[in-house]
Amino acid sequence: MRAALVVALVVGLAACGITTPPLERAAGDATSATGSAALALRGLDDGDLTSAVAETTIEDAVTTASKAAREVAAYPAKNTREKQLQEQAVAAIADAVKDLHRARDGVRQPAQRASLVDRLTADRDRLDELTTKAGSL
């Protein structure tokens, strides 16, 4: 329900000519991807998700974050501040992608899940901060 509302809002804003800047959008996509993967691992531990659903969610997160990394790297920074933010975002997304790959393996290794959730949550928080900064450019 919440996701459908967000999609409807984004589509509506785009139709009105209001769009999110590319750097902010890509960082936001990576933020969402890491958050989804962390929730998938938690859901797996809580018994709310099957390992197949968790794996699919994490695979989707890897794809989304990898795409975001390419978008951020290709972003044509206009000034020093944007360039610095772009470099921070590239590094943060690269760290998140590494942790997402670890999370994919963590689906089958219950002992590692808690630490992976912590890492993904830290990645998400770092990316969220960068998304906010990108939105203020």
mmCIF file of C-alpha atoms in Angstrom:
data_model
loop_
_atom_site.group_PDB
_atom_site.id
_atom_site.type_symbol
_atom_site.label_atom_id
_atom_site.label_comp_id
_atom_site.label_asym_id
_atom_site.label_seq_id
_atom_site.Cartn_x
_atom_site.Cartn_y
_atom_site.Cartn_z
ATOM 1 C CA MET A 1 0.000 0.000 0.000
ATOM 2 C CA ARG A 2 2.720 2.442 1.012
ATOM 3 C CA ALA A 3 4.807 1.613 -2.063
ATOM 4 C CA ALA A 4 1.795 2.121 -4.325
ATOM 5 C CA LEU A 5 1.197 5.524 -2.770
ATOM 6 C CA VAL A 6 4.820 6.553 -3.312
ATOM 7 C CA VAL A 7 4.719 5.378 -6.933
ATOM 8 C CA ALA A 8 1.473 7.271 -7.547
ATOM 9 C CA LEU A 9 2.975 10.403 -5.997
ATOM 10 C CA VAL A 10 6.142 10.193 -8.099
ATOM 11 C CA VAL A 11 4.161 9.571 -11.298
ATOM 12 C CA GLY A 12 1.850 12.459 -10.474
ATOM 13 C CA LEU A 13 4.729 14.832 -9.788
ATOM 14 C CA ALA A 14 6.492 13.775 -12.981
ATOM 15 C CA ALA A 15 3.299 14.421 -14.954
ATOM 16 C CA CYS A 16 3.259 17.938 -13.535
ATOM 17 C CA GLY A 17 6.843 18.481 -14.609
ATOM 18 C CA ILE A 18 8.241 18.123 -11.091
ATOM 19 C CA THR A 19 11.030 15.579 -11.056
ATOM 20 C CA THR A 20 13.688 14.506 -8.605
ATOM 21 C CA PRO A 21 17.258 15.465 -9.522
ATOM 22 C CA PRO A 22 19.186 12.425 -10.843
ATOM 23 C CA LEU A 23 21.766 12.326 -8.042
ATOM 24 C CA GLU A 24 19.089 12.476 -5.357
ATOM 25 C CA ARG A 25 16.938 9.873 -7.111
ATOM 26 C CA ALA A 26 19.802 7.407 -7.541
ATOM 27 C CA ALA A 27 20.959 7.794 -3.939
ATOM 28 C CA GLY A 28 17.352 7.367 -2.812
ATOM 29 C CA ASP A 29 17.007 4.199 -4.881
ATOM 30 C CA ALA A 30 20.119 2.738 -3.256
ATOM 31 C CA THR A 31 18.772 3.744 0.163
ATOM 32 C CA SER A 32 15.524 1.907 -0.501
ATOM 33 C CA ALA A 33 17.366 -1.140 -1.820
ATOM 34 C CA THR A 34 19.514 -1.528 1.283
ATOM 35 C CA GLY A 35 16.512 -1.004 3.550
ATOM 36 C CA SER A 36 14.552 -3.665 1.666
ATOM 37 C CA ALA A 37 17.382 -6.167 1.990
ATOM 38 C CA ALA A 38 17.690 -5.519 5.727
ATOM 39 C CA LEU A 39 13.946 -6.036 6.128
ATOM 40 C CA ALA A 40 14.134 -9.242 4.095
ATOM 41 C CA LEU A 41 16.795 -10.670 6.414
ATOM 42 C CA ARG A 42 14.798 -9.632 9.475
ATOM 43 C CA GLY A 43 11.660 -11.165 7.989
ATOM 44 C CA LEU A 44 13.544 -14.364 7.347
ATOM 45 C CA ASP A 45 14.748 -14.495 10.955
ATOM 46 C CA ASP A 46 11.257 -13.730 12.255
ATOM 47 C CA GLY A 47 9.748 -16.461 10.098
ATOM 48 C CA ASP A 48 7.676 -13.947 8.112
ATOM 49 C CA LEU A 49 9.470 -14.676 4.826
ATOM 50 C CA THR A 50 10.711 -17.800 3.124
ATOM 51 C CA SER A 51 14.319 -17.965 2.007
ATOM 52 C CA ALA A 52 13.166 -17.832 -1.638
ATOM 53 C CA VAL A 53 11.311 -14.553 -1.062
ATOM 54 C CA ALA A 54 14.252 -13.102 0.873
ATOM 55 C CA GLU A 55 16.664 -14.121 -1.889
ATOM 56 C CA THR A 56 14.457 -12.543 -4.556
ATOM 57 C CA THR A 57 14.136 -9.341 -2.536
ATOM 58 C CA ILE A 58 17.890 -9.155 -2.047
ATOM 59 C CA GLU A 59 18.572 -9.891 -5.737
ATOM 60 C CA ASP A 60 16.232 -7.035 -6.655
ATOM 61 C CA ALA A 61 18.061 -4.813 -4.168
ATOM 62 C CA VAL A 62 21.429 -5.721 -5.722
ATOM 63 C CA THR A 63 20.097 -4.860 -9.182
ATOM 64 C CA THR A 64 18.610 -1.560 -7.996
ATOM 65 C CA ALA A 65 21.718 -0.485 -6.084
ATOM 66 C CA SER A 66 24.017 -1.452 -8.962
ATOM 67 C CA LYS A 67 21.917 0.608 -11.358
ATOM 68 C CA ALA A 68 21.998 3.515 -8.902
ATOM 69 C CA ALA A 69 25.792 3.256 -8.706
ATOM 70 C CA ARG A 70 26.050 3.568 -12.486
ATOM 71 C CA GLU A 71 23.664 6.535 -12.508
ATOM 72 C CA VAL A 72 25.568 8.353 -9.768
ATOM 73 C CA ALA A 73 28.914 7.711 -11.450
ATOM 74 C CA ALA A 74 27.566 9.078 -14.746
ATOM 75 C CA TYR A 75 26.064 12.184 -13.135
ATOM 76 C CA PRO A 76 27.602 15.349 -14.641
ATOM 77 C CA ALA A 77 28.551 17.294 -11.522
ATOM 78 C CA LYS A 78 28.267 21.034 -12.110
ATOM 79 C CA ASN A 79 30.415 22.291 -9.253
ATOM 80 C CA THR A 80 32.777 21.221 -6.478
ATOM 81 C CA ARG A 81 29.990 20.574 -3.979
ATOM 82 C CA GLU A 82 28.149 18.292 -6.391
ATOM 83 C CA LYS A 83 31.390 16.510 -7.286
ATOM 84 C CA GLN A 84 32.165 15.853 -3.614
ATOM 85 C CA LEU A 85 28.660 14.592 -2.994
ATOM 86 C CA GLN A 86 28.857 12.421 -6.092
ATOM 87 C CA GLU A 87 32.128 10.863 -4.880
ATOM 88 C CA GLN A 88 30.630 10.215 -1.428
ATOM 89 C CA ALA A 89 27.547 8.647 -2.992
ATOM 90 C CA VAL A 90 29.608 6.409 -5.283
ATOM 91 C CA ALA A 91 31.623 5.169 -2.306
ATOM 92 C CA ALA A 92 28.533 4.673 -0.124
ATOM 93 C CA ILE A 93 26.656 2.788 -2.837
ATOM 94 C CA ALA A 94 29.695 0.612 -3.565
ATOM 95 C CA ASP A 95 29.840 -0.318 0.135
ATOM 96 C CA ALA A 96 26.110 -1.049 0.103
ATOM 97 C CA VAL A 97 26.421 -3.269 -2.976
ATOM 98 C CA LYS A 98 29.190 -5.281 -1.277
ATOM 99 C CA ASP A 99 26.996 -5.702 1.793
ATOM 100 C CA LEU A 100 24.044 -6.670 -0.395
ATOM 101 C CA HIS A 101 26.129 -9.431 -1.939
ATOM 102 C CA ARG A 102 27.027 -10.583 1.576
ATOM 103 C CA ALA A 103 23.333 -10.454 2.489
ATOM 104 C CA ARG A 104 22.512 -12.734 -0.418
ATOM 105 C CA ASP A 105 24.895 -15.293 1.075
ATOM 106 C CA GLY A 106 23.510 -14.580 4.547
ATOM 107 C CA VAL A 107 20.117 -15.979 3.579
ATOM 108 C CA ARG A 108 21.674 -19.411 3.934
ATOM 109 C CA GLN A 109 23.826 -18.540 6.963
ATOM 110 C CA PRO A 110 21.586 -17.630 9.906
ATOM 111 C CA ALA A 111 24.495 -16.906 12.253
ATOM 112 C CA GLN A 112 25.566 -13.947 10.117
ATOM 113 C CA ARG A 113 22.155 -12.355 9.600
ATOM 114 C CA ALA A 114 22.151 -10.047 12.620
ATOM 115 C CA SER A 115 25.482 -8.475 11.724
ATOM 116 C CA LEU A 116 24.394 -8.179 8.084
ATOM 117 C CA VAL A 117 21.190 -6.413 9.116
ATOM 118 C CA ASP A 118 23.289 -3.993 11.182
ATOM 119 C CA ARG A 119 25.613 -3.337 8.229
ATOM 120 C CA LEU A 120 22.745 -2.823 5.804
ATOM 121 C CA THR A 121 21.003 -0.505 8.248
ATOM 122 C CA ALA A 122 24.191 1.548 8.588
ATOM 123 C CA ASP A 123 24.503 1.658 4.779
ATOM 124 C CA ARG A 124 20.890 2.754 4.489
ATOM 125 C CA ASP A 125 21.373 5.528 7.063
ATOM 126 C CA ARG A 126 24.521 6.767 5.319
ATOM 127 C CA LEU A 127 22.762 6.767 1.943
ATOM 128 C CA ASP A 128 19.714 8.473 3.406
ATOM 129 C CA GLU A 129 21.935 11.288 4.661
ATOM 130 C CA LEU A 130 23.516 11.626 1.214
ATOM 131 C CA THR A 131 20.065 11.605 -0.417
ATOM 132 C CA THR A 132 19.039 14.481 1.821
ATOM 133 C CA LYS A 133 22.191 16.400 0.912
ATOM 134 C CA ALA A 134 21.601 15.758 -2.785
ATOM 135 C CA GLY A 135 18.065 17.069 -2.419
ATOM 136 C CA SER A 136 19.369 20.342 -1.015
ATOM 137 C CA LEU A 137 21.631 21.062 -3.999
#
